[in-house]
Structures are given as structure tokens and as C-alpha cells.
Coordinates of C-alpha atoms in Angstrom, one line a residue:
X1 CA -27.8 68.0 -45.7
X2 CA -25.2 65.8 -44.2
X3 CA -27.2 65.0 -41.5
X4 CA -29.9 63.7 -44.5
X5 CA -26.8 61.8 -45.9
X6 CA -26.2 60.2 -42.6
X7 CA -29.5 59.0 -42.0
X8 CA -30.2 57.3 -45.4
X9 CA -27.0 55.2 -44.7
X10 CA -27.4 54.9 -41.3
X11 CA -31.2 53.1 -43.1
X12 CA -29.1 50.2 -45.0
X13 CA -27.5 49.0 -41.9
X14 CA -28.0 46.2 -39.7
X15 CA -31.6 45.3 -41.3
X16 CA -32.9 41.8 -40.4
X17 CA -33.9 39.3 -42.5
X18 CA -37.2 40.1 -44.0
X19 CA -36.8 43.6 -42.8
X20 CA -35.4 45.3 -46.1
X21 CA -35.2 49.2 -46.1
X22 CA -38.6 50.0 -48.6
X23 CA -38.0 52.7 -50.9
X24 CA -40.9 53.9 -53.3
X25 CA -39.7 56.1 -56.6
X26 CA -41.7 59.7 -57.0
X27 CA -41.7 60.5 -60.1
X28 CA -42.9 64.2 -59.7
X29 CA -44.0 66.6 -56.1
X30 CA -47.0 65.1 -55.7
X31 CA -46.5 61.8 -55.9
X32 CA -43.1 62.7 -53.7
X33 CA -45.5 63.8 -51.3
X34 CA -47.8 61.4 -51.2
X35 CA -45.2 58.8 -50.7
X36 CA -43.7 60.9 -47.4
X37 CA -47.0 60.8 -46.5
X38 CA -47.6 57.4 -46.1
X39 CA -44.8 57.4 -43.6
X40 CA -42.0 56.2 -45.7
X41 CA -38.7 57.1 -44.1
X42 CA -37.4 58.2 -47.7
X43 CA -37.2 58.0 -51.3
X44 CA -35.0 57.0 -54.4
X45 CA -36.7 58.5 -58.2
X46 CA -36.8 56.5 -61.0
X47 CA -35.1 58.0 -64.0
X48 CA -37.7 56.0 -66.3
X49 CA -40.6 57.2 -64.2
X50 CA -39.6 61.0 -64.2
X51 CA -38.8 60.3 -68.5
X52 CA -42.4 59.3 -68.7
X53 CA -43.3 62.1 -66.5
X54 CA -41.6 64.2 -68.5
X55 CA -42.4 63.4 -71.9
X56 CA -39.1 61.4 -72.9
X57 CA -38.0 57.9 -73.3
X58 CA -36.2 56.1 -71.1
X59 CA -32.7 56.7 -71.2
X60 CA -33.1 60.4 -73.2
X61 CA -33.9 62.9 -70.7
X62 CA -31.6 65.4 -70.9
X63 CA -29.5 65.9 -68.0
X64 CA -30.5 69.4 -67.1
X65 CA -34.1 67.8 -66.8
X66 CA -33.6 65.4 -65.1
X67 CA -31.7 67.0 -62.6
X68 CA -33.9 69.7 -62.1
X69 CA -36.9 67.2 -61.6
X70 CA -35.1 65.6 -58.8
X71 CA -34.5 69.0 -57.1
X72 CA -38.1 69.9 -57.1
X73 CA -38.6 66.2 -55.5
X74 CA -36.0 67.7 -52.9
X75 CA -37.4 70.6 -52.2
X76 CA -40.8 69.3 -51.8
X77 CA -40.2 66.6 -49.2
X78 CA -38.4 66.2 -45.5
X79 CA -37.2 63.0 -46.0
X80 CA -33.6 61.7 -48.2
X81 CA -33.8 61.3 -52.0
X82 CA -31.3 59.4 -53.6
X83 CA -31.7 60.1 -57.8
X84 CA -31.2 57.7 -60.4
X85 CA -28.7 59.8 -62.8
X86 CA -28.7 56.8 -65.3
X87 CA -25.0 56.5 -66.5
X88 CA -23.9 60.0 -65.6
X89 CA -25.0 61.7 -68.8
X90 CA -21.4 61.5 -69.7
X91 CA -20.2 63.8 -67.1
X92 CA -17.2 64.4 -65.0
X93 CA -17.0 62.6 -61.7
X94 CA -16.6 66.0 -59.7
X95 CA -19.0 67.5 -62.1
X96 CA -21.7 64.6 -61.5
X97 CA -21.0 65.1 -57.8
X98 CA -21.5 68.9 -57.7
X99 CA -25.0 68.4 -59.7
X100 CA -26.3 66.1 -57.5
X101 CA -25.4 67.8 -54.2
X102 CA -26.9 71.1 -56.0
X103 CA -30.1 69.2 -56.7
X104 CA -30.7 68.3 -53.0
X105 CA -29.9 64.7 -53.4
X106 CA -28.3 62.2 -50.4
X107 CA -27.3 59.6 -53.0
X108 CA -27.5 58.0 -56.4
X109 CA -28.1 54.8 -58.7
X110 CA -25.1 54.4 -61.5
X111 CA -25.5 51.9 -63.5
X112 CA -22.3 49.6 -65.4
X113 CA -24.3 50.0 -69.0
X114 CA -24.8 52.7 -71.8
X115 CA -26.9 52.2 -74.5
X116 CA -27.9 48.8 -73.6
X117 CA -24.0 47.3 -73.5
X118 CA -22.5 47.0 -70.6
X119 CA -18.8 48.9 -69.8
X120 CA -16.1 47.1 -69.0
X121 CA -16.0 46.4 -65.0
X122 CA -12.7 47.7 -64.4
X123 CA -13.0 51.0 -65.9
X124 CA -16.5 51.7 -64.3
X125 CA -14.9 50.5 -61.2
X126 CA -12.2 53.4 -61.8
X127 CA -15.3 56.0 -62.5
X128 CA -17.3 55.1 -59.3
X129 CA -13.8 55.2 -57.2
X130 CA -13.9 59.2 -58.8
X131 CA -16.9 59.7 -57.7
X132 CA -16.4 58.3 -54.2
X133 CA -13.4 60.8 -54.2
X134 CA -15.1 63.2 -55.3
X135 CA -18.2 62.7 -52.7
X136 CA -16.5 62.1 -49.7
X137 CA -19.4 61.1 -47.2
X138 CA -21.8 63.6 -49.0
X139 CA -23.4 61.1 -50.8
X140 CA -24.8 57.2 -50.9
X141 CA -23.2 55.8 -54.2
X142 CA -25.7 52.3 -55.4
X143 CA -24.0 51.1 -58.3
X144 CA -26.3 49.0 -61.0
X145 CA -25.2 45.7 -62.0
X146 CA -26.7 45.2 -65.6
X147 CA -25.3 41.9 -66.4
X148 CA -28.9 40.1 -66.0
X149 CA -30.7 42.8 -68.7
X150 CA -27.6 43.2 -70.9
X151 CA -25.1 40.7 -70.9
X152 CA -26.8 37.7 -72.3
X153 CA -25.1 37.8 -75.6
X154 CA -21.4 38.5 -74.1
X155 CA -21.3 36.8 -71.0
X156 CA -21.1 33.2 -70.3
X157 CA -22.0 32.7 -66.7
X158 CA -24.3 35.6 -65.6
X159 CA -24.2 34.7 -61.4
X160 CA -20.1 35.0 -61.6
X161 CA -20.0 37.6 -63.4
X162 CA -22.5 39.7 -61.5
X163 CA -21.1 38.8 -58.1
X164 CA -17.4 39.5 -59.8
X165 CA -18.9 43.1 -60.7
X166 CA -20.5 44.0 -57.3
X167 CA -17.4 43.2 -55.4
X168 CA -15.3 45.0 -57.6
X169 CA -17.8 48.1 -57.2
X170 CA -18.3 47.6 -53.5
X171 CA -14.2 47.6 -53.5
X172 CA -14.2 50.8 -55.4
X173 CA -16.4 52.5 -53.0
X174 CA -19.6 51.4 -53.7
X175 CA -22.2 51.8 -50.6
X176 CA -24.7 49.8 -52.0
X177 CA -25.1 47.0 -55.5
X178 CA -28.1 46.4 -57.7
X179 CA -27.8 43.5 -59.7
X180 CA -31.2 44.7 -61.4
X181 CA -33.5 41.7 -62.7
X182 CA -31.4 39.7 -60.9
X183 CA -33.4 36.4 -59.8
X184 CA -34.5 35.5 -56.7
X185 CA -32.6 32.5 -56.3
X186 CA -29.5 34.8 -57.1
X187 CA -29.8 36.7 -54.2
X188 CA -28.5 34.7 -51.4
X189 CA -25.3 34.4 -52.9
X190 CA -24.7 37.6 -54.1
X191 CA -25.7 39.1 -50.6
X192 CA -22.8 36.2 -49.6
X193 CA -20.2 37.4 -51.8
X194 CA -20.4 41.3 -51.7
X195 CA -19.8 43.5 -48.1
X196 CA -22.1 45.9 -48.6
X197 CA -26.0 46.2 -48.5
X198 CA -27.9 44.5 -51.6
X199 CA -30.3 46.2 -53.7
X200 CA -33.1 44.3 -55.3
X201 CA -36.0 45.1 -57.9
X202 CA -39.0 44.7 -56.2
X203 CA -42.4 43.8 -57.2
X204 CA -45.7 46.6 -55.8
X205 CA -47.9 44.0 -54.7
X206 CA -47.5 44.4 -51.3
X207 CA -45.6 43.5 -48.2
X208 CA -45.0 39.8 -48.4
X209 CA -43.2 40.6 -51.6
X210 CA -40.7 42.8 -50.7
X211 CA -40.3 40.3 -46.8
X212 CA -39.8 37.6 -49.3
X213 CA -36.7 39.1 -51.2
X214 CA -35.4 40.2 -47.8
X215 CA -35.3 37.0 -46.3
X216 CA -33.4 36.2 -49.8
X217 CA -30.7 38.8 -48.4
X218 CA -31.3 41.8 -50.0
X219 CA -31.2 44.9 -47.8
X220 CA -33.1 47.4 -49.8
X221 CA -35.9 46.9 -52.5
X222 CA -36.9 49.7 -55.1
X223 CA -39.2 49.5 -57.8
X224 CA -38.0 51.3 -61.1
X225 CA -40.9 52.8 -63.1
X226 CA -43.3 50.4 -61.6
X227 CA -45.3 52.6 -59.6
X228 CA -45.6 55.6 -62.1
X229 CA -46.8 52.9 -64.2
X230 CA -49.3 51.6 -61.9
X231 CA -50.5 55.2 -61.4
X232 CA -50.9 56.0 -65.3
X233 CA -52.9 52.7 -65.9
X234 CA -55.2 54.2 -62.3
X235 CA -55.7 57.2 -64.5
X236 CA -56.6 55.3 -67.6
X237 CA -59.2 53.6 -65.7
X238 CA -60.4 56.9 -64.2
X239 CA -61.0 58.0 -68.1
X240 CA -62.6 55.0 -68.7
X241 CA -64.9 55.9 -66.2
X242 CA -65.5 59.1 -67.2
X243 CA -66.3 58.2 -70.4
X244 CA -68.6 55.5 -69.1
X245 CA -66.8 52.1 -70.6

């Protein structure tokens, strides 16, 4: 397992411009699978995707689903998953830790937000400094930066306060920072401001799309739900087919 942890850091590091590390989200085995399949070097869930898969809404899967999903996507594959745990479910730092490693994951997304406001900086700062404690080297921490989805009622200048967010995260420990929705023309100056790799949202339409955001400065690209979405509307069509429309 360490070795697993070692390599998915060892991918976020000293990428060139236009080169960011790709990393598609399973949202159950076989799509796990298929994904390792294609040759990619490894994988990061969605926690909306494996909701969907799992018959919940996003942000309600209970914790011992959720973890449990991700350690079948373990299991079923060679290559590092890193699991988006949401907020932490409310659990202890150690506790989160110890659930994670169980599950088979290398690393995780934790996102500065809970029920669509956003906690205060300093004392998520304090949580992800726990977990790092906690952790050690035994897992690849991205922390979510969700100022651009839900701070535009309480905060006045959106680029400052992300940028004052990811360096206070990357100080606390923080491998990686994903200002999500953040726009494009963010991006250089975020990947600027903060010392460690910078995650960005990126769009399934291909190579050029994900070169693009790279060249931008950001050193790894996920997609959410966005691909178990894609696959859902492919089986729509299928039924439309079958049923001859």
C-alpha cells in the first residue's frame, strides 16, 4: 500500500505544462475497470457519481456506503484510488484516516463546505492539519476549495479568497487544492500563489481540453460526476434504441 501511496504522489510532480496528471472517476467495478483498462495510471471516485450509482443524492450517502463502494473500486483494480469522502461525514480525523486506509484508498478529496456553506478557513485548516497528523505519508490529502460554488453571497472578492484558502490548506498539509468551478482565467494565478500541485474540474471532451487547463497551471484534472453522467445518458440512448425511437 505505501508503495501505491508513493506512486500517486510521485504522479503530481514535476508535470509540464499541458501535461496534467488525467484522472477519470469510477463510479462502480466495472467502470473501475474499464478505466484501468484504457491504460490510465489511476483513479480518484466521485462521491456524486457512486450517490447516483447507488441510489442517493448527492451529498447523502451514508458513510458506511460510501466507504464500502470505494473499497470494492480498490479491490477490483491495480492502480491508486484516491476517494472523495465529501466533508468527512462528520468523523474524527484519526477515525476518517483509519476508514480510508481500511477501504484500500492512497488518498482523498475534502472539501471547505457542508451543506452548501462554506466552514470557516482557519478551522478547516486545523481539521486537514489532523488529518495530515493522523496520515502521516499513508495518504494524498486534496483539499476542495468551494468558494466559486458557494461563497457568492458571503464573499466579496472570490480570486483572493480562494488563493487565501489554498495556501492556508497547502500550509496545513495539504498535498494537493481544488478550487472546483474555478474559471480558467483563475488558474494561472492560483497555480502562482499556492506550492503545491493544482487540481482543476475538467471538461470529457477530449484531450485538448484537459492540455488546455494544464497549460493554465493546473497539475491534475478530474471530472466529478461527469462521466457517470455521460454513461447514464449512453444507456438512455441504448433504450431508446431498443424501443425503436
Amino acid at each position: 500500500m505505501t508503495d501505491l501511496v508513493s506512486a500517486f504522489r510521485a504522479l503530481h510532480l514535476g508535470r509540464e505544462p499541458g501535461d496534467p496528471l488525467v484522472l477519470p472517476g469510477p463510479w462502480d467495478v466495472p467502470s473501475a475497470r474499464a478505466f484501468e483498462d484504457a491504460g490510465f495510471p489511476a483513479l480518484a471516485t466521485p462521491s456524486a457519481g457512486i450517490a447516483a450509482c447507488l441510489g442517493h443524492a448527492d451529498g447523502r450517502t451514508p458513510a458506511a456506503e460510501m466507504f464500502a463502494a470505494v473499497a470494492r473500486i480498490a479491490r477490483a483494480v491495480s492502480v491508486p484510488v484516491s476517494a472523495d469522502v465529501e466533508a468527512g461525514y462528520g468523523l474524527e480525523p484519526d477515525e476518517l484516516v483509519e476508514r480510508l486506509l481500511e477501504a484500500g484508498a492512497v488518498g482523498c478529496n475534502l472539501e471547505d463546505s457542508a451543506d452548501g456553506v462554506l466552514t470557516d478557513p482557519r478551522r478547516h485548516a486545523d481539521r486537514l492539519a489532523q488529518v495530515r497528523a493522523a496520515a502521516g505519508d499513508r495518504l494524498f490529502v486534496n483539499a476542495r476549495v468551494d468558494t466559486y460554488i458557494h461563497g457568492g453571497r458571503e464573499v466579496t472578492d472570490l480570486a483572493a479568497e480562494t488563493v487565501f484558502r489554498a495556501r492556508l490548506y497547502a500550509a496545513a498539509g495539504a498535498d494537493c487544492v481544488y478550487p472546483i468551478m474555478a474559471p480558467a482565467e483563475a488558474l494561472p494565478a492560483l497555480a502562482a500563489a499556492v506550492p503545491v500541485p493544482l487540481n482543476a474540474l475538467g471538461s470529457p471532451d477530449g484531450p485538448a481540453a484537459s492540455r488546455r487547463l494544464g497549460e493554465l497551471g493546473a497539475a491534475r484534472i478530474t471530472f466529478g460526476p461527469q462521466l457517470q453522467r455521460r454513461a447514464a445518458e449512453a444507456v438512455r440512448g441504448l433504450g431508446d434504441r431498443l424501443l425503436g425511437r
